[in-house]
Amino acid sequence: MGKDGVGIGLVGLGTIGTGVVKVLQQNAEVISERLGFPLRLVRIADLDLDTDRGVDLSGVRFDSDSEGLLDDPEVQIVVELIGGYDVARRLTLAAIERGKHVVTANKALLALHGAEIFDAAAERGVDVAFEASVGGGIPILRSLREGLSANQITSLHGIMNGTTNYVLTQMESSGEPFEVVLKRAQDLGYAEADPSFDVDGIDAAHKLTLLVAMAFGARLTFKDIPTEGIRGLTPLDFEAAERFGCKIKLLGIAKAHEDGRIEARVHPTLIPATSLLAHVDGAMNAIAVHGNAVGPTLFYGAGAGEMPTASAVVADLMEIARELRRGSAGRVAPLSYAPQHLRPRPMVSLGDLYGRAYLRFTALDRPGVLSHIAGALGEQGIGIESVIQQARGSEAESVPVVILTHPVREAAVRAALAEVDRLPDVTAPTLFLRIEDET
Ligand code: HSE
């Protein structure tokens, strides 16, 4: 224990780091009353020592010496908020090596190097906590590790990325194309200058990797998770989805199959407009978890942002500080399962998925085109539930044709689309979206 409470060292004073300083300062009294002792921010390391973050750092040592911070005996818990893979990995392993507990918000790091980091922490007898890495301020990881730990988790579905949810909500309400809405999201600071991690679904896949481990004890890396982003969506898809009684959301989906296989995927999905997730708009996140004893649960809140994310980081600091006070570590396994019970699990392949499909074809507006498309679907045994065809253009123009199918195996859809996309009158690859009727 530091001189006065538990000593914290913070590496990375960006948006979230600044939020952590604010929460520690603004909520010092309630934190101390709940713990019975204070948390003491001892030291901060960042390469940028000039920018005014609008926080009072008096009494805190602030320099660019992260090595010195790791070696500082006053620092008992290191908060890693620099992001990225390599430097963060080295820093985290170095902190563990020195016997420091670590709190991080870095889902990319854990989704790729989690096994190495958790193994090192277990060996050294220190904690690695990462509540802020999934769902920002929503305490979803703690809920899986503790509140729901008596359950066999059967499924989880969620909106795990605020940037894409903002873009989808705006596309739906304004009817504007993806590029226009993305630009506005960037101008407003919701989307990064390089938006790929968010819009291509990678950030959501990182988060789903951690959730799948916690829900099912499955050791995966995010590369095992089939991932599709939202770049291919057009305003027409939102109109068509509405006519089918659906909304389009980027979902992370994971299910446990009775034969032991795990289903995990990230993609834009049509969900019934009446479902709870369909009402989660803007930059908010929500994750629905189904447990065999508890039934359905839903966790909703801000999935990003300075103060919500800092709320989760500081809660982790408090949990570890309590353990330090009791002289223990590792009260709950970081991924909820004891390490020897975390194991690779066979995955359900996309071809084996079964459900209704949304297909948007782009075809020349000529007589017979629809019958060719319907013929290719029929050959694979795919029944059509509904068709929307745009008003006629000239025969030389491509028009969208949207078809909603009856439930079907995805392998059949893929085989039919391979045929359709070769037809001379089909002028662009078909957009295929999955429909989840049970969200
Ligand atoms: N970029 C993420 C999002 C926030 O848009 O949800 C950090 O996980």
Short mmCIF file of C-alpha atoms in Angstrom, two decimals, residues 55-367:
data_model
loop_
_atom_site.label_atom_id
_atom_site.label_comp_id
_atom_site.label_asym_id
_atom_site.label_seq_id
_atom_site.Cartn_x
_atom_site.Cartn_y
_atom_site.Cartn_z
CA VAL A 55 -7.20 18.76 -15.33
CA ASP A 56 -5.23 19.70 -12.24
CA LEU A 57 -2.14 17.48 -12.06
CA SER A 58 -0.57 19.08 -9.02
CA GLY A 59 0.90 16.47 -6.71
CA VAL A 60 1.14 13.94 -9.57
CA ARG A 61 4.49 13.23 -11.21
CA PHE A 62 3.93 13.73 -14.97
CA ASP A 63 6.67 12.93 -17.49
CA SER A 64 7.37 10.71 -20.49
CA ASP A 65 9.22 8.04 -18.50
CA SER A 66 6.96 4.98 -18.68
CA GLU A 67 9.83 2.68 -17.64
CA GLY A 68 10.36 4.78 -14.54
CA LEU A 69 6.65 4.57 -13.81
CA LEU A 70 6.76 0.76 -13.99
CA ASP A 71 9.73 0.71 -11.62
CA ASP A 72 8.24 3.19 -9.16
CA PRO A 73 7.59 1.34 -5.87
CA GLU A 74 4.71 3.73 -5.14
CA VAL A 75 2.86 2.49 -8.24
CA GLN A 76 0.94 -0.67 -7.42
CA ILE A 77 -1.52 -0.69 -10.31
CA VAL A 78 -0.59 0.37 -13.85
CA VAL A 79 -3.33 1.71 -16.13
CA GLU A 80 -2.45 1.11 -19.79
CA LEU A 81 -4.32 3.56 -22.02
CA ILE A 82 -1.99 3.98 -24.96
CA GLY A 83 -3.90 1.62 -27.28
CA GLY A 84 -2.48 -0.29 -30.26
CA TYR A 85 -0.73 -3.63 -30.20
CA ASP A 86 3.05 -3.58 -29.90
CA VAL A 87 4.01 -0.89 -27.42
CA ALA A 88 0.95 -1.72 -25.29
CA ARG A 89 1.88 -5.42 -25.29
CA ARG A 90 5.45 -4.72 -24.23
CA LEU A 91 4.35 -2.29 -21.54
CA THR A 92 1.70 -4.64 -20.15
CA LEU A 93 4.06 -7.62 -20.02
CA ALA A 94 6.78 -5.45 -18.44
CA ALA A 95 4.34 -4.26 -15.75
CA ILE A 96 3.27 -7.85 -15.01
CA GLU A 97 6.91 -8.92 -14.88
CA ARG A 98 7.51 -6.30 -12.19
CA GLY A 99 4.57 -7.65 -10.17
CA LYS A 100 2.23 -4.75 -10.94
CA HIS A 101 -1.47 -5.26 -11.51
CA VAL A 102 -2.72 -3.88 -14.82
CA VAL A 103 -5.94 -2.17 -15.90
CA THR A 104 -6.46 -1.66 -19.61
CA ALA A 105 -9.16 -0.58 -22.05
CA ASN A 106 -7.31 -2.17 -24.94
CA LYS A 107 -9.55 -4.78 -26.56
CA ALA A 108 -7.33 -5.02 -29.65
CA LEU A 109 -4.41 -6.05 -27.46
CA LEU A 110 -6.38 -8.66 -25.53
CA ALA A 111 -8.21 -10.05 -28.55
CA LEU A 112 -4.85 -10.75 -30.19
CA HIS A 113 -2.40 -11.32 -27.32
CA GLY A 114 -4.80 -12.13 -24.47
CA ALA A 115 -3.54 -15.69 -23.92
CA GLU A 116 0.06 -14.53 -23.49
CA ILE A 117 -0.91 -11.67 -21.17
CA PHE A 118 -3.30 -13.68 -18.98
CA ASP A 119 -0.81 -16.56 -18.70
CA ALA A 120 1.95 -14.15 -17.65
CA ALA A 121 -0.36 -12.51 -15.09
CA ALA A 122 -1.42 -15.87 -13.62
CA GLU A 123 2.20 -16.95 -13.31
CA ARG A 124 3.19 -13.72 -11.58
CA GLY A 125 0.07 -13.68 -9.37
CA VAL A 126 -1.23 -10.31 -10.53
CA ASP A 127 -4.58 -9.18 -11.94
CA VAL A 128 -5.31 -7.85 -15.42
CA ALA A 129 -8.66 -6.06 -15.54
CA PHE A 130 -10.30 -4.75 -18.70
CA GLU A 131 -13.94 -3.83 -18.10
CA ALA A 132 -13.56 -0.69 -20.25
CA SER A 133 -12.56 -2.71 -23.30
CA VAL A 134 -16.10 -3.88 -24.10
CA GLY A 135 -19.16 -1.66 -24.04
CA GLY A 136 -17.33 1.37 -22.56
CA GLY A 137 -19.09 2.16 -19.29
CA ILE A 138 -21.50 -0.82 -19.37
CA PRO A 139 -20.43 -3.37 -16.74
CA ILE A 140 -20.93 -6.29 -19.12
CA LEU A 141 -17.71 -8.15 -18.36
CA ARG A 142 -18.21 -7.99 -14.61
CA SER A 143 -21.79 -9.19 -15.17
CA LEU A 144 -20.60 -12.21 -17.14
CA ARG A 145 -17.79 -12.99 -14.69
CA GLU A 146 -19.85 -12.57 -11.57
CA GLY A 147 -23.56 -11.73 -11.78
CA LEU A 148 -24.31 -14.36 -14.44
CA SER A 149 -21.63 -16.87 -13.48
CA ALA A 150 -24.13 -19.49 -12.28
CA ASN A 151 -25.59 -19.78 -15.79
CA GLN A 152 -24.84 -21.76 -18.87
CA ILE A 153 -24.85 -18.88 -21.34
CA THR A 154 -26.76 -19.94 -24.43
CA SER A 155 -26.38 -16.83 -26.57
CA LEU A 156 -25.39 -13.22 -26.70
CA HIS A 157 -26.19 -10.55 -29.28
CA GLY A 158 -25.11 -6.99 -29.23
CA ILE A 159 -24.48 -3.60 -30.65
CA MET A 160 -20.84 -3.37 -29.63
CA ASN A 161 -19.63 -0.43 -31.67
CA GLY A 162 -20.95 3.08 -31.16
CA THR A 163 -19.46 4.61 -34.31
CA THR A 164 -21.22 2.21 -36.66
CA ASN A 165 -24.45 2.42 -34.70
CA TYR A 166 -24.34 6.20 -35.07
CA VAL A 167 -23.73 5.87 -38.83
CA LEU A 168 -26.52 3.30 -39.30
CA THR A 169 -28.98 5.35 -37.24
CA GLN A 170 -28.18 8.46 -39.29
CA MET A 171 -28.42 6.63 -42.62
CA GLU A 172 -31.81 5.30 -41.59
CA SER A 173 -33.21 8.64 -40.41
CA SER A 174 -31.71 10.93 -43.08
CA GLY A 175 -31.70 8.65 -46.11
CA GLU A 176 -28.15 9.84 -46.85
CA PRO A 177 -25.47 7.54 -48.24
CA PHE A 178 -22.75 5.93 -46.12
CA GLU A 179 -19.94 8.28 -47.23
CA VAL A 180 -21.90 11.44 -46.36
CA VAL A 181 -22.87 10.18 -42.92
CA LEU A 182 -19.38 8.87 -42.20
CA LYS A 183 -17.89 12.26 -43.04
CA ARG A 184 -20.31 13.93 -40.62
CA ALA A 185 -19.43 11.36 -37.94
CA GLN A 186 -15.75 12.19 -38.46
CA ASP A 187 -16.43 15.94 -38.26
CA LEU A 188 -18.30 15.41 -34.99
CA GLY A 189 -15.50 13.26 -33.56
CA TYR A 190 -17.57 10.04 -33.44
CA ALA A 191 -15.45 8.34 -36.12
CA GLU A 192 -11.67 8.23 -36.44
CA ALA A 193 -9.86 9.75 -39.44
CA ASP A 194 -9.12 6.14 -40.43
CA PRO A 195 -12.50 4.57 -39.68
CA SER A 196 -11.65 1.03 -40.82
CA PHE A 197 -11.50 -0.57 -37.36
CA ASP A 198 -15.02 0.56 -36.64
CA VAL A 199 -16.79 0.44 -40.02
CA ASP A 200 -15.27 -2.88 -41.08
CA GLY A 201 -16.45 -4.55 -37.88
CA ILE A 202 -12.96 -5.22 -36.49
CA ASP A 203 -13.53 -3.35 -33.22
CA ALA A 204 -16.76 -5.30 -32.66
CA ALA A 205 -14.94 -8.57 -33.44
CA HIS A 206 -12.26 -7.72 -30.86
CA LYS A 207 -14.99 -7.22 -28.27
CA LEU A 208 -16.87 -10.35 -29.29
CA THR A 209 -13.66 -12.39 -28.86
CA LEU A 210 -13.54 -11.40 -25.20
CA LEU A 211 -17.27 -11.94 -24.69
CA VAL A 212 -17.14 -15.42 -26.26
CA ALA A 213 -14.31 -16.43 -23.94
CA MET A 214 -16.24 -15.20 -20.92
CA ALA A 215 -19.59 -16.60 -21.98
CA PHE A 216 -18.52 -20.03 -23.17
CA GLY A 217 -14.94 -20.62 -22.01
CA ALA A 218 -13.85 -20.62 -25.65
CA ARG A 219 -10.27 -19.66 -26.39
CA LEU A 220 -10.39 -17.76 -29.70
CA THR A 221 -8.56 -14.92 -31.32
CA PHE A 222 -10.54 -12.35 -33.24
CA LYS A 223 -9.20 -13.81 -36.49
CA ASP A 224 -11.46 -16.83 -35.88
CA ILE A 225 -14.55 -14.62 -36.06
CA PRO A 226 -16.11 -14.04 -39.50
CA THR A 227 -16.50 -10.28 -39.75
CA GLU A 228 -18.32 -8.02 -42.21
CA GLY A 229 -18.66 -4.26 -41.94
CA ILE A 230 -21.22 -1.69 -43.06
CA ARG A 231 -19.62 -0.09 -46.12
CA GLY A 232 -21.86 -1.94 -48.63
CA LEU A 233 -25.17 -0.61 -47.24
CA THR A 234 -27.20 1.97 -49.17
CA PRO A 235 -30.22 4.09 -48.15
CA LEU A 236 -32.41 1.70 -50.15
CA ASP A 237 -31.52 -1.14 -47.75
CA PHE A 238 -32.94 0.81 -44.82
CA GLU A 239 -36.16 1.55 -46.75
CA ALA A 240 -36.53 -2.09 -47.78
CA ALA A 241 -35.76 -3.31 -44.25
CA GLU A 242 -38.48 -1.00 -42.91
CA ARG A 243 -41.00 -2.42 -45.39
CA PHE A 244 -40.10 -5.87 -44.08
CA GLY A 245 -40.66 -4.69 -40.47
CA CYS A 246 -36.92 -4.67 -39.67
CA LYS A 247 -34.01 -2.41 -38.75
CA ILE A 248 -30.39 -2.89 -39.74
CA LYS A 249 -27.81 -3.07 -36.95
CA LEU A 250 -24.17 -4.15 -36.86
CA LEU A 251 -24.36 -7.05 -34.42
CA GLY A 252 -21.85 -9.26 -32.71
CA ILE A 253 -23.59 -12.60 -32.29
CA ALA A 254 -22.45 -15.67 -30.36
CA LYS A 255 -24.31 -18.87 -29.58
CA ALA A 256 -23.45 -22.15 -27.89
CA HIS A 257 -24.65 -25.18 -29.84
CA GLU A 258 -25.67 -28.36 -28.04
CA ASP A 259 -23.01 -30.35 -29.89
CA GLY A 260 -20.28 -28.18 -28.30
CA ARG A 261 -19.68 -25.97 -31.31
CA ILE A 262 -19.60 -22.18 -30.95
CA GLU A 263 -21.13 -19.73 -33.37
CA ALA A 264 -19.52 -16.29 -33.42
CA ARG A 265 -19.84 -13.62 -36.10
CA VAL A 266 -20.02 -9.86 -36.69
CA HIS A 267 -22.07 -8.42 -39.55
CA PRO A 268 -24.85 -6.01 -40.44
CA THR A 269 -28.06 -7.79 -39.54
CA LEU A 270 -31.78 -7.27 -40.06
CA ILE A 271 -33.62 -7.55 -36.76
CA PRO A 272 -37.33 -7.12 -36.06
CA ALA A 273 -38.17 -3.43 -35.57
CA THR A 274 -40.05 -4.43 -32.41
CA SER A 275 -36.99 -5.97 -30.70
CA LEU A 276 -35.24 -4.14 -27.88
CA LEU A 277 -31.94 -3.93 -29.78
CA ALA A 278 -33.72 -2.21 -32.67
CA HIS A 279 -34.37 0.74 -30.36
CA VAL A 280 -30.72 1.26 -29.47
CA ASP A 281 -29.78 4.29 -31.55
CA GLY A 282 -26.94 6.76 -32.02
CA ALA A 283 -23.62 5.94 -30.41
CA MET A 284 -25.17 3.77 -27.68
CA ASN A 285 -24.30 0.09 -27.16
CA ALA A 286 -26.46 -2.76 -25.89
CA ILE A 287 -25.68 -6.40 -25.29
CA ALA A 288 -28.36 -9.03 -24.75
CA VAL A 289 -27.25 -12.15 -22.89
CA HIS A 290 -29.35 -15.26 -22.46
CA GLY A 291 -28.56 -17.60 -19.58
CA ASN A 292 -30.28 -20.92 -18.97
CA ALA A 293 -31.27 -19.99 -15.43
CA VAL A 294 -31.72 -16.23 -15.62
CA GLY A 295 -33.36 -16.12 -19.08
CA PRO A 296 -32.94 -12.97 -21.17
CA THR A 297 -30.98 -9.98 -19.87
CA LEU A 298 -30.06 -6.71 -21.57
CA PHE A 299 -27.20 -4.34 -20.80
CA TYR A 300 -27.45 -0.83 -22.28
CA GLY A 301 -25.29 2.28 -22.04
CA ALA A 302 -22.60 4.45 -23.53
CA GLY A 303 -20.09 2.22 -25.32
CA ALA A 304 -17.43 4.89 -25.68
CA GLY A 305 -16.48 8.37 -24.55
CA GLU A 306 -14.23 9.94 -21.97
CA MET A 307 -16.27 9.65 -18.77
CA PRO A 308 -18.23 6.41 -19.41
CA THR A 309 -15.04 4.56 -20.32
CA ALA A 310 -13.20 6.09 -17.36
CA SER A 311 -16.06 4.91 -15.13
CA ALA A 312 -15.19 1.32 -16.07
CA VAL A 313 -11.42 1.84 -15.71
CA VAL A 314 -11.79 3.28 -12.21
CA ALA A 315 -14.18 0.48 -11.16
CA ASP A 316 -11.42 -1.97 -12.14
CA LEU A 317 -8.92 0.03 -10.10
CA MET A 318 -11.24 -0.19 -7.11
CA GLU A 319 -11.66 -3.95 -7.48
CA ILE A 320 -7.91 -4.52 -7.61
CA ALA A 321 -7.29 -2.07 -4.77
CA ARG A 322 -9.69 -4.08 -2.58
CA GLU A 323 -7.73 -7.21 -3.36
CA LEU A 324 -4.44 -5.51 -2.59
CA ARG A 325 -5.86 -4.47 0.76
CA ARG A 326 -6.84 -8.10 1.45
CA GLY A 327 -3.43 -9.32 0.26
CA SER A 328 -4.93 -11.42 -2.54
CA ALA A 329 -5.15 -11.46 -6.32
CA GLY A 330 -7.04 -13.45 -8.93
CA ARG A 331 -10.34 -13.61 -6.99
CA VAL A 332 -12.19 -14.16 -10.29
CA ALA A 333 -10.40 -15.55 -13.35
CA PRO A 334 -9.97 -12.73 -15.90
CA LEU A 335 -11.91 -14.56 -18.60
CA SER A 336 -14.41 -15.93 -16.08
CA TYR A 337 -13.30 -19.55 -16.54
CA ALA A 338 -10.39 -21.08 -14.64
CA PRO A 339 -7.52 -21.05 -17.18
CA GLN A 340 -7.39 -24.87 -17.51
CA HIS A 341 -11.05 -24.82 -18.61
CA LEU A 342 -10.55 -22.24 -21.36
CA ARG A 343 -10.10 -24.27 -24.51
CA PRO A 344 -10.34 -23.99 -28.26
CA ARG A 345 -13.83 -24.93 -29.40
CA PRO A 346 -15.01 -26.01 -32.86
CA MET A 347 -16.74 -23.20 -34.67
CA VAL A 348 -19.96 -23.35 -36.65
CA SER A 349 -19.14 -22.47 -40.25
CA LEU A 350 -21.16 -19.74 -41.94
CA GLY A 351 -22.48 -22.25 -44.49
CA ASP A 352 -24.26 -24.09 -41.66
CA LEU A 353 -26.19 -21.04 -40.44
CA TYR A 354 -29.92 -21.24 -40.96
CA GLY A 355 -32.26 -18.26 -41.25
CA ARG A 356 -34.05 -15.85 -43.53
CA ALA A 357 -31.87 -13.91 -45.97
CA TYR A 358 -32.13 -10.37 -47.37
CA LEU A 359 -30.78 -10.24 -50.91
CA ARG A 360 -30.33 -7.03 -52.92
CA PHE A 361 -29.63 -7.79 -56.56
CA THR A 362 -28.50 -5.19 -59.08
CA ALA A 363 -29.77 -6.06 -62.53
CA LEU A 364 -30.65 -4.52 -65.86
CA ASP A 365 -34.37 -3.81 -66.07
CA ARG A 366 -35.14 -6.34 -68.82
CA PRO A 367 -37.96 -8.85 -69.16
#
